[in-house]
mmCIF file with all atom_site columns, C-alpha atoms in Angstrom:
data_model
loop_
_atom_site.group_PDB
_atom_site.id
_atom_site.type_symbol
_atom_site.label_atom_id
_atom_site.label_alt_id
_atom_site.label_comp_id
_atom_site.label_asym_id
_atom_site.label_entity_id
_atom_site.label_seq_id
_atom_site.pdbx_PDB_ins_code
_atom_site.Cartn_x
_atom_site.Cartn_y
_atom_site.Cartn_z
_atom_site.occupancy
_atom_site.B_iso_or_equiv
_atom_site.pdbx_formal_charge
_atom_site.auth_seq_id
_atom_site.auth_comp_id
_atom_site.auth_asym_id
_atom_site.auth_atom_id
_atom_site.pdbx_PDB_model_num
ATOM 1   C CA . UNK F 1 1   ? 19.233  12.224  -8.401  1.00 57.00 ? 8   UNK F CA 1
ATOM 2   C CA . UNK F 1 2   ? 16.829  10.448  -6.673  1.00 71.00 ? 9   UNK F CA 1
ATOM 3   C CA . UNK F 1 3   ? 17.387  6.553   -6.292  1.00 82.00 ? 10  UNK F CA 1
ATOM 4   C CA . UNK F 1 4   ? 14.026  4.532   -6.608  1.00 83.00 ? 11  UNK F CA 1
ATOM 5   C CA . UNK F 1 5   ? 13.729  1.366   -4.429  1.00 78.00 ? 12  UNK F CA 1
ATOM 6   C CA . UNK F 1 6   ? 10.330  -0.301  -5.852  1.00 81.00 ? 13  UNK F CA 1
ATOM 7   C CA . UNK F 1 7   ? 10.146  -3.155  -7.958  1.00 80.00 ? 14  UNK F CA 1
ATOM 8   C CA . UNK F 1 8   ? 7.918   -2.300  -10.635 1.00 75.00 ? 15  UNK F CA 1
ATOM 9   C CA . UNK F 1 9   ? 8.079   1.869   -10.621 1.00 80.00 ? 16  UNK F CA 1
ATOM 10  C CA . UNK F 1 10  ? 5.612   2.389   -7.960  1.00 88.00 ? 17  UNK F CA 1
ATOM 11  C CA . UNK F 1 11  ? 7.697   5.076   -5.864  1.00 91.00 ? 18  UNK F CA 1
ATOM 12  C CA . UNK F 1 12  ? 8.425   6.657   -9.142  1.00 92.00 ? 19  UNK F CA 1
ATOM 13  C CA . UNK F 1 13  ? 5.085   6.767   -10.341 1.00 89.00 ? 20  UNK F CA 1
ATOM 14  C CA . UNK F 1 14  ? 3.656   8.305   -7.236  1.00 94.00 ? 21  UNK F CA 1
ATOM 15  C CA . UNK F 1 15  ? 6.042   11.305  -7.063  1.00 96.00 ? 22  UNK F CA 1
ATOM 16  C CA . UNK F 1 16  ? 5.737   11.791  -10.915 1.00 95.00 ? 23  UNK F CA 1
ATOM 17  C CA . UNK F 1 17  ? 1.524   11.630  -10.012 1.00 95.00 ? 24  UNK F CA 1
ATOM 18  C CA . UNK F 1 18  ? 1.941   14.132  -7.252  1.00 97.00 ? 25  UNK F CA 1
ATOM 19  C CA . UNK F 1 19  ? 4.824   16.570  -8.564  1.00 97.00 ? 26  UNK F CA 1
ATOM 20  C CA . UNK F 1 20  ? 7.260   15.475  -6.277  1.00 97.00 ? 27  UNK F CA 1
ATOM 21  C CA . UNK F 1 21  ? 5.089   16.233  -3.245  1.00 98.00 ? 28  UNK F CA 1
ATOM 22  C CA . UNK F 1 22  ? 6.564   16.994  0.459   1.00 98.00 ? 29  UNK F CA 1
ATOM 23  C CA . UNK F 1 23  ? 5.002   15.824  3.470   1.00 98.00 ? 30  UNK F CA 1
ATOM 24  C CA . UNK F 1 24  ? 2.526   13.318  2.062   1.00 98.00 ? 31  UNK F CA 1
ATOM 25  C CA . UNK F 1 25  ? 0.861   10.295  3.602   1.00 98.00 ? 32  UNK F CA 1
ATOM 26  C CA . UNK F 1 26  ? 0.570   7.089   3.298   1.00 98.00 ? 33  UNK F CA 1
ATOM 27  C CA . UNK F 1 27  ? -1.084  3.566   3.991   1.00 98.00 ? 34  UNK F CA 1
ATOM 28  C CA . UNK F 1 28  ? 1.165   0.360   2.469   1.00 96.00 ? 35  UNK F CA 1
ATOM 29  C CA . UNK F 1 29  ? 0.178   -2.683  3.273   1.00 95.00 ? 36  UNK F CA 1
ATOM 30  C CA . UNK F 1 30  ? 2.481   -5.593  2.443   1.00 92.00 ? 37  UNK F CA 1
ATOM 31  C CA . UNK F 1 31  ? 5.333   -3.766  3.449   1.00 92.00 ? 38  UNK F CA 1
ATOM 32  C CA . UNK F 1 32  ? 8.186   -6.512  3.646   1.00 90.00 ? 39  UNK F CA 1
ATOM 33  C CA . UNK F 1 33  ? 12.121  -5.446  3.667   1.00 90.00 ? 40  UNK F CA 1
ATOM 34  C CA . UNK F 1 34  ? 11.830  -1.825  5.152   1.00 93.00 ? 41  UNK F CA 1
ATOM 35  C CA . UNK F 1 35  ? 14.158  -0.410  1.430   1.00 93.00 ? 42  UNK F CA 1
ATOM 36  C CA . UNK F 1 36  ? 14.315  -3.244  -0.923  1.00 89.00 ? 43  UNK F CA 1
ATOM 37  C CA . UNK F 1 37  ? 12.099  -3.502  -3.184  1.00 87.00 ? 44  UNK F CA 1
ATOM 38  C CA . UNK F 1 38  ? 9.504   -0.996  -0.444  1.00 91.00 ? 45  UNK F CA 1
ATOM 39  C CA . UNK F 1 39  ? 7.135   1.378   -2.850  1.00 91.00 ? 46  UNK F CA 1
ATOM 40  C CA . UNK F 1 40  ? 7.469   3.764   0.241   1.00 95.00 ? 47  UNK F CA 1
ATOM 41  C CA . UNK F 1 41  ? 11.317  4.088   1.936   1.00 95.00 ? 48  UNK F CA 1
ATOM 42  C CA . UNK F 1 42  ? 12.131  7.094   -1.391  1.00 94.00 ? 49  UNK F CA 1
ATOM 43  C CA . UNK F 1 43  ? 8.659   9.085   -0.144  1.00 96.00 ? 50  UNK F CA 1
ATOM 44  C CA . UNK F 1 44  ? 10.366  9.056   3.921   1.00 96.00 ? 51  UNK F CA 1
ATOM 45  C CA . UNK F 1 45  ? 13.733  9.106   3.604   1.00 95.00 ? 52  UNK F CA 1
ATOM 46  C CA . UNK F 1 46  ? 13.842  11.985  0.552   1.00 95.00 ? 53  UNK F CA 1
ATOM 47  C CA . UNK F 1 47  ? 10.106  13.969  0.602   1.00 97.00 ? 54  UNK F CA 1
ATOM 48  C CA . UNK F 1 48  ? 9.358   13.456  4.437   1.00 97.00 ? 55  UNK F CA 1
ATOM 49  C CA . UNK F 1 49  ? 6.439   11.711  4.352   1.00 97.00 ? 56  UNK F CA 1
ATOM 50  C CA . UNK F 1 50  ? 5.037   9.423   6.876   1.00 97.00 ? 57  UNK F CA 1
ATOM 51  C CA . UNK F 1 51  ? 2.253   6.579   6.885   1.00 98.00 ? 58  UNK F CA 1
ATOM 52  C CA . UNK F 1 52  ? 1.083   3.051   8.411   1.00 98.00 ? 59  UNK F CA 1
ATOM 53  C CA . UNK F 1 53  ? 3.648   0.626   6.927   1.00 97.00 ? 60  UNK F CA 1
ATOM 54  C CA . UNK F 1 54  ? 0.914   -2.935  7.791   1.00 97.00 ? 61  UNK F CA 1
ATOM 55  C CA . UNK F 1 55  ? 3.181   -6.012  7.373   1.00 96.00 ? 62  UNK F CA 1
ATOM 56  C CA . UNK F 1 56  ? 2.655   -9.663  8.257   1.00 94.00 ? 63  UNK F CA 1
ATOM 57  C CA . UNK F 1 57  ? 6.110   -10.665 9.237   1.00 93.00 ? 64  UNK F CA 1
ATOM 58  C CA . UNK F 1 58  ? 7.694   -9.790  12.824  1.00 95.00 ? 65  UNK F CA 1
ATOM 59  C CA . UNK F 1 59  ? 11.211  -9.953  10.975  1.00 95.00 ? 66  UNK F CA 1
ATOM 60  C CA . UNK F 1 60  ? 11.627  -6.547  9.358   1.00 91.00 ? 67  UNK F CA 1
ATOM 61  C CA . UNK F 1 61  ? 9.713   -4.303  13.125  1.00 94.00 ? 68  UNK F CA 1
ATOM 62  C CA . UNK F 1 62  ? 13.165  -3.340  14.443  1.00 95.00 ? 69  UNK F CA 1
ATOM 63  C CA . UNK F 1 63  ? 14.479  -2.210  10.721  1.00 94.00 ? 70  UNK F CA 1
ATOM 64  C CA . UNK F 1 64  ? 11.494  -0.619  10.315  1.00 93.00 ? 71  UNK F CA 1
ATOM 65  C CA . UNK F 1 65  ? 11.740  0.798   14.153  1.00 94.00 ? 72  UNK F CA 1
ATOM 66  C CA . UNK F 1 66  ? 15.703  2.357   13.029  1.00 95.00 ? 73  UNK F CA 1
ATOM 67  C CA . UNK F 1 67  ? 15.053  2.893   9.576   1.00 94.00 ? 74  UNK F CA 1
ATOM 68  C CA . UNK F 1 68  ? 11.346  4.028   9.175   1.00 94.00 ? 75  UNK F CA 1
ATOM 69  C CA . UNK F 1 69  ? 10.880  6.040   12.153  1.00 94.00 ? 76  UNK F CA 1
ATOM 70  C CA . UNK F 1 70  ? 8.394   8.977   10.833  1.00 93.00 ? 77  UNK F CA 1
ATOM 71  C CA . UNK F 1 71  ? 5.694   5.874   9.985   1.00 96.00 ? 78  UNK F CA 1
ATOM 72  C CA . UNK F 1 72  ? 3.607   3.546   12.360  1.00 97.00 ? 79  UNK F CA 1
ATOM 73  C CA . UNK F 1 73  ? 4.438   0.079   12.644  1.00 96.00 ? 80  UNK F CA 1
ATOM 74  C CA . UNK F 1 74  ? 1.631   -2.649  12.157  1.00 97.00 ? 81  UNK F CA 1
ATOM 75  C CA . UNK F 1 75  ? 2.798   -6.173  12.580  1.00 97.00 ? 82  UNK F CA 1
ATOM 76  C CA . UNK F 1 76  ? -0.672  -7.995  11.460  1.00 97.00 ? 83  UNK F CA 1
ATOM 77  C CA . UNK F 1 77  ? -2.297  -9.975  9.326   1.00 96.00 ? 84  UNK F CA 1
ATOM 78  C CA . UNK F 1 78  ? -3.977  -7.480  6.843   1.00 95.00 ? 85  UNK F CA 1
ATOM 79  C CA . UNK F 1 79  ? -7.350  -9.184  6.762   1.00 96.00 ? 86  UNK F CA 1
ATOM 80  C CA . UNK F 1 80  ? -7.364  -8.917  10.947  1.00 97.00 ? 87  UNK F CA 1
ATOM 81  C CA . UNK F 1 81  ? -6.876  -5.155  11.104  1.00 97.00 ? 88  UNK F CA 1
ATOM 82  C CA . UNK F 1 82  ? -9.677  -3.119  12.342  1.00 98.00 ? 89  UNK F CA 1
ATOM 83  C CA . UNK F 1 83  ? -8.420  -0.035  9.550   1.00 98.00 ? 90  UNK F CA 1
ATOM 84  C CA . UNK F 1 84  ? -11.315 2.127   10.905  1.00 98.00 ? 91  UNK F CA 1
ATOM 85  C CA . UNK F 1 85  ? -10.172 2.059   14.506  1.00 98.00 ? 92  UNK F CA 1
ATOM 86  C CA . UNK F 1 86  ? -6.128  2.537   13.438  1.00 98.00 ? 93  UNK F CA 1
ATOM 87  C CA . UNK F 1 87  ? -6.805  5.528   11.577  1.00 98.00 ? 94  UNK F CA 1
ATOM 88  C CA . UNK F 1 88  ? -9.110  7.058   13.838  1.00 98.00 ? 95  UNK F CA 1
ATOM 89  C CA . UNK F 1 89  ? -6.312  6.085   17.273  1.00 98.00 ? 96  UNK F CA 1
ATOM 90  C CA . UNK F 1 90  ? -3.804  7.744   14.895  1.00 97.00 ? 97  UNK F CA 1
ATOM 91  C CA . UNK F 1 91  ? -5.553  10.718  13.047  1.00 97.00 ? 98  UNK F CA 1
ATOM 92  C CA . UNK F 1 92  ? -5.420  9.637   9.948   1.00 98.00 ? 99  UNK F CA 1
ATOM 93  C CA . UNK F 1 93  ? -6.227  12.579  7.384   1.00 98.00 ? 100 UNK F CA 1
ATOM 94  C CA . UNK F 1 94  ? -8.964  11.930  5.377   1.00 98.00 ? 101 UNK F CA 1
ATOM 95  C CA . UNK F 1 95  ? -6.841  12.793  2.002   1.00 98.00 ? 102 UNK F CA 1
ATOM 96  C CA . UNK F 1 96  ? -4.129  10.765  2.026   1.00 98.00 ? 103 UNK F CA 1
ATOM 97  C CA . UNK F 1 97  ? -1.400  10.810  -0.808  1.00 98.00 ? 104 UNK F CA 1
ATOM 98  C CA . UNK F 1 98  ? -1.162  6.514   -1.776  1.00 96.00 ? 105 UNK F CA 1
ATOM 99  C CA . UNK F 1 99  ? -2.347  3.062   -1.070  1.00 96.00 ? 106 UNK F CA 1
ATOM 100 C CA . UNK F 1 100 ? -0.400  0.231   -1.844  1.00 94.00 ? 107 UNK F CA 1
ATOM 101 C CA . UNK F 1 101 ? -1.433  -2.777  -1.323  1.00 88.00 ? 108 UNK F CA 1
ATOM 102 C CA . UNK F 1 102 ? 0.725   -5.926  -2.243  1.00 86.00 ? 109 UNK F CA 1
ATOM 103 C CA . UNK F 1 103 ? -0.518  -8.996  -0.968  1.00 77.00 ? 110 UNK F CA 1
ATOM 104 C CA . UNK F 1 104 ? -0.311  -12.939 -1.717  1.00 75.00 ? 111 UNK F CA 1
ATOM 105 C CA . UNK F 1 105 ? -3.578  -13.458 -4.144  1.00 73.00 ? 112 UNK F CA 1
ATOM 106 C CA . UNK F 1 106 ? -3.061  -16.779 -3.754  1.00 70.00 ? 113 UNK F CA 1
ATOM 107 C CA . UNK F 1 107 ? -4.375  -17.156 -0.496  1.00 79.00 ? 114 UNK F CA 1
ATOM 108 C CA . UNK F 1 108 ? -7.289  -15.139 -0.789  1.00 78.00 ? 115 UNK F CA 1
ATOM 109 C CA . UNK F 1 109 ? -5.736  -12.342 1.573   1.00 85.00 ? 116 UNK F CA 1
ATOM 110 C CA . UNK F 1 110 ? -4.919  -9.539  -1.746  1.00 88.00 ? 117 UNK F CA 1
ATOM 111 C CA . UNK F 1 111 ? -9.121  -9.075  -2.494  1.00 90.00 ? 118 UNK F CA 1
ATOM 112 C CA . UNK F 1 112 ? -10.166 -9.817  1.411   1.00 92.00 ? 119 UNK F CA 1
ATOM 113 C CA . UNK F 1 113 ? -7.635  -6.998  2.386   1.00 95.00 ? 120 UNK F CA 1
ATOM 114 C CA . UNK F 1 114 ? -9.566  -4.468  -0.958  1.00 94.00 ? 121 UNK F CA 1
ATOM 115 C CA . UNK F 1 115 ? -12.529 -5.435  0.729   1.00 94.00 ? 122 UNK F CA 1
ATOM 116 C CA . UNK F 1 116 ? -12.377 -4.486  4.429   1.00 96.00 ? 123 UNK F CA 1
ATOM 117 C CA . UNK F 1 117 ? -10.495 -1.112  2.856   1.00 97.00 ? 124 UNK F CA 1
ATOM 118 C CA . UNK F 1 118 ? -13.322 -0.509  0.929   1.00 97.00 ? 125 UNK F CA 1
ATOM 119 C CA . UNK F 1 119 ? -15.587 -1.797  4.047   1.00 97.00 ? 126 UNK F CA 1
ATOM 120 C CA . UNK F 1 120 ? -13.874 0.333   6.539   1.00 97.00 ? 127 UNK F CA 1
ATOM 121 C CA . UNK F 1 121 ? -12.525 3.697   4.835   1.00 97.00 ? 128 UNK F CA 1
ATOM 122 C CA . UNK F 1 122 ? -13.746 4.254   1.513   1.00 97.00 ? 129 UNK F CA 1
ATOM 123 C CA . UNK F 1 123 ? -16.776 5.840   2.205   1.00 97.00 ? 130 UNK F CA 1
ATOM 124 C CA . UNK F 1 124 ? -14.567 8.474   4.568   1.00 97.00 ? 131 UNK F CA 1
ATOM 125 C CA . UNK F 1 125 ? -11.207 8.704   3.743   1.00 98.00 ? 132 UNK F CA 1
ATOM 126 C CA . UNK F 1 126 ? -10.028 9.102   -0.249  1.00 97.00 ? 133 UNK F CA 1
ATOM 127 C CA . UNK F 1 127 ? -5.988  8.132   -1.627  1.00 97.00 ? 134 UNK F CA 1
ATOM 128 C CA . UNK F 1 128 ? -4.841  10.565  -4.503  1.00 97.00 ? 135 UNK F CA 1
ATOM 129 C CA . UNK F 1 129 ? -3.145  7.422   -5.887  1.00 95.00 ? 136 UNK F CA 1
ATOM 130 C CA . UNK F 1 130 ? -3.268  3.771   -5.510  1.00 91.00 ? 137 UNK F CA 1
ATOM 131 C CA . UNK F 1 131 ? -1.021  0.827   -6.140  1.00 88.00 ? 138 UNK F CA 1
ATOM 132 C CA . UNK F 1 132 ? -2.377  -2.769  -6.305  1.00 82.00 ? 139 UNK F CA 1
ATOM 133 C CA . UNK F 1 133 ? -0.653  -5.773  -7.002  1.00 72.00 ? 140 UNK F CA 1
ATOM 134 C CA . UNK F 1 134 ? -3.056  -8.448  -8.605  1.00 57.00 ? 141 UNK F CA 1
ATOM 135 C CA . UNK F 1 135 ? -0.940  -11.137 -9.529  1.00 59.00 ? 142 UNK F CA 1
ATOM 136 C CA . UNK F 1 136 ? -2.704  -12.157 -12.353 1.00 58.00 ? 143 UNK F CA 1
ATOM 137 C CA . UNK F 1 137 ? 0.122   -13.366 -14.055 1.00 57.00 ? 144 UNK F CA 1
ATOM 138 C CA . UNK F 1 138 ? 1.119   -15.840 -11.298 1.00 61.00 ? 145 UNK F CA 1
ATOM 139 C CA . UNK F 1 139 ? -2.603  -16.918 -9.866  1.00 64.00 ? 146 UNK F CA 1
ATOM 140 C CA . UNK F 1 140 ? -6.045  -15.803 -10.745 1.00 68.00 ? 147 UNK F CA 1
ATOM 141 C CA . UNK F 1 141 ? -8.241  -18.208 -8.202  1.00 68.00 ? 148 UNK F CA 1
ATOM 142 C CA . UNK F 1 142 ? -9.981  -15.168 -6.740  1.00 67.00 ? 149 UNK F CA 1
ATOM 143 C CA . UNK F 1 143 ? -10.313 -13.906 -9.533  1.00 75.00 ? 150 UNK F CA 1
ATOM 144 C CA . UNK F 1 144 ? -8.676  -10.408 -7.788  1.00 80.00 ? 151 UNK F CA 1
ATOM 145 C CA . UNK F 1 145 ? -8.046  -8.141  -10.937 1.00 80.00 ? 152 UNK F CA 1
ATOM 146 C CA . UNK F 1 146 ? -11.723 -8.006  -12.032 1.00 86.00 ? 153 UNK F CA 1
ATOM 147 C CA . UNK F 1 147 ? -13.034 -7.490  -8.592  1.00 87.00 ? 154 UNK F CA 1
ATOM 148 C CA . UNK F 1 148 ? -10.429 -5.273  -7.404  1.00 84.00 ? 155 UNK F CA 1
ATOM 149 C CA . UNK F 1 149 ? -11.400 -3.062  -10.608 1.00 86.00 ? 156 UNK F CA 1
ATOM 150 C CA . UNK F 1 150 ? -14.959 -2.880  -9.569  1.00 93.00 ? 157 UNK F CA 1
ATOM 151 C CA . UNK F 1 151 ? -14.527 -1.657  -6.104  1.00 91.00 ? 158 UNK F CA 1
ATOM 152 C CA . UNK F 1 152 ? -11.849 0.839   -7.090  1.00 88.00 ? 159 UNK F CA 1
ATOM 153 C CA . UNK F 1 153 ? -14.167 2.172   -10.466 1.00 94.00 ? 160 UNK F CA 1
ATOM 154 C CA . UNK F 1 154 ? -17.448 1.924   -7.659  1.00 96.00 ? 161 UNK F CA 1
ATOM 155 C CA . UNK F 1 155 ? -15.143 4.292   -5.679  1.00 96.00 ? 162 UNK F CA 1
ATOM 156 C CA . UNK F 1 156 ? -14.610 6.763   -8.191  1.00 94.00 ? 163 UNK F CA 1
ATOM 157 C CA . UNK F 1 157 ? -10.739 5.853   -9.067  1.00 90.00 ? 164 UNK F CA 1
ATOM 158 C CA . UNK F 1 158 ? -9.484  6.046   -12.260 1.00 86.00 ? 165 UNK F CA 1
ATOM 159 C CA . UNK F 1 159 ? -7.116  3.427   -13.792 1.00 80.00 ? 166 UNK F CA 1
ATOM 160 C CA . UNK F 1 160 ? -4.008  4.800   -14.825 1.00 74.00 ? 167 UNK F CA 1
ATOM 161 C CA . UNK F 1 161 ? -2.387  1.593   -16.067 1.00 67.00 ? 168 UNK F CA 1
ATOM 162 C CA . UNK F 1 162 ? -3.845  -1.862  -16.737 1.00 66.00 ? 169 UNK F CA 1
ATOM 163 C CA . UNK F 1 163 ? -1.057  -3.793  -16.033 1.00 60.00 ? 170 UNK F CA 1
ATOM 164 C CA . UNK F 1 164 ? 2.271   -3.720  -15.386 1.00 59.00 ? 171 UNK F CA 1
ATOM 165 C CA . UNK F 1 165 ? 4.372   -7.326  -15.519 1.00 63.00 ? 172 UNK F CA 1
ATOM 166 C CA . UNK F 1 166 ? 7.740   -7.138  -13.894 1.00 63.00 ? 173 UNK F CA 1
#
């Protein structure tokens, strides 16, 4: 039985998306603790896949060095990363299998992060599923669910759920 590490389901509702897909990939950003409460560590350590884990915090490289070693490291600030150059240094399909992106919206960086993603690689490369943490429930200054929606419906996504409240 598998054991899901995510806070809210996200792990879980990937693999149920994609049928329990091997060898996928994948681009999280906001990474933190390299298992606890990580949408990704289920989709390495039990269906092989492998990704760009981005995370601000120097803290968690070596875990992620011994117990993430199939995925890249970033340690950056997610609104500094050049996401066009990364993928193309690391061959980056152009179909990859999920984005997550879980940010702070209350600084700002959650929608500038959407936006250089949707700058950068949404007119070439294309995620079968997506995970985005707006934090409407905690801060709404950028106003990030609204305008997260509109770049993700501009791009052709489909909204699966509206919101999901821990």
């Amino acid at each position: 039985m598998t054991e899901f590490n995510s806070q809210t389901g996200q792990d879980k509702f990937v693999l149920e998306i994609l049928k329990n897909k091997k060898n996928g990939y994948f681009l999280e950003i906001g990474s933190n603790e390299p298992i606890y409460i990580n949408n990704t560590y289920i989709l390495e350590k039990s269906y092989e896949w492998k990704g760009i884990m981005v995370e601000f915090l120097r803290k968690w490289e070596n875990e992620y060095k011994k117990i993430r070693p199939n995925s890249i490291h970033v340690i950056n600030d997610a609104t500094q990363i050049n996401y066009k150059k990364l993928f193309e240094e690391n061959n980056v399909p152009l179909n990859l299998d999920y984005l997550q992106i879980d940010l702070e919206e209350y600084n700002g960086s959650t929608l500038r992060t959407l936006m250089k993603i949707d700058n950068e690689l949404l007119d070439k490369y294309k995620f079968a599923t997506v995970t985005f943490e707006h934090d409407i429930y905690n801060w709404n200054k950028y106003n990030t669910r609204e305008v997260s929606r509109q770049i993700f419906e501009k791009r052709g996504y489909c909204r699966v759920f509206s919101d999901i409240n821990n």
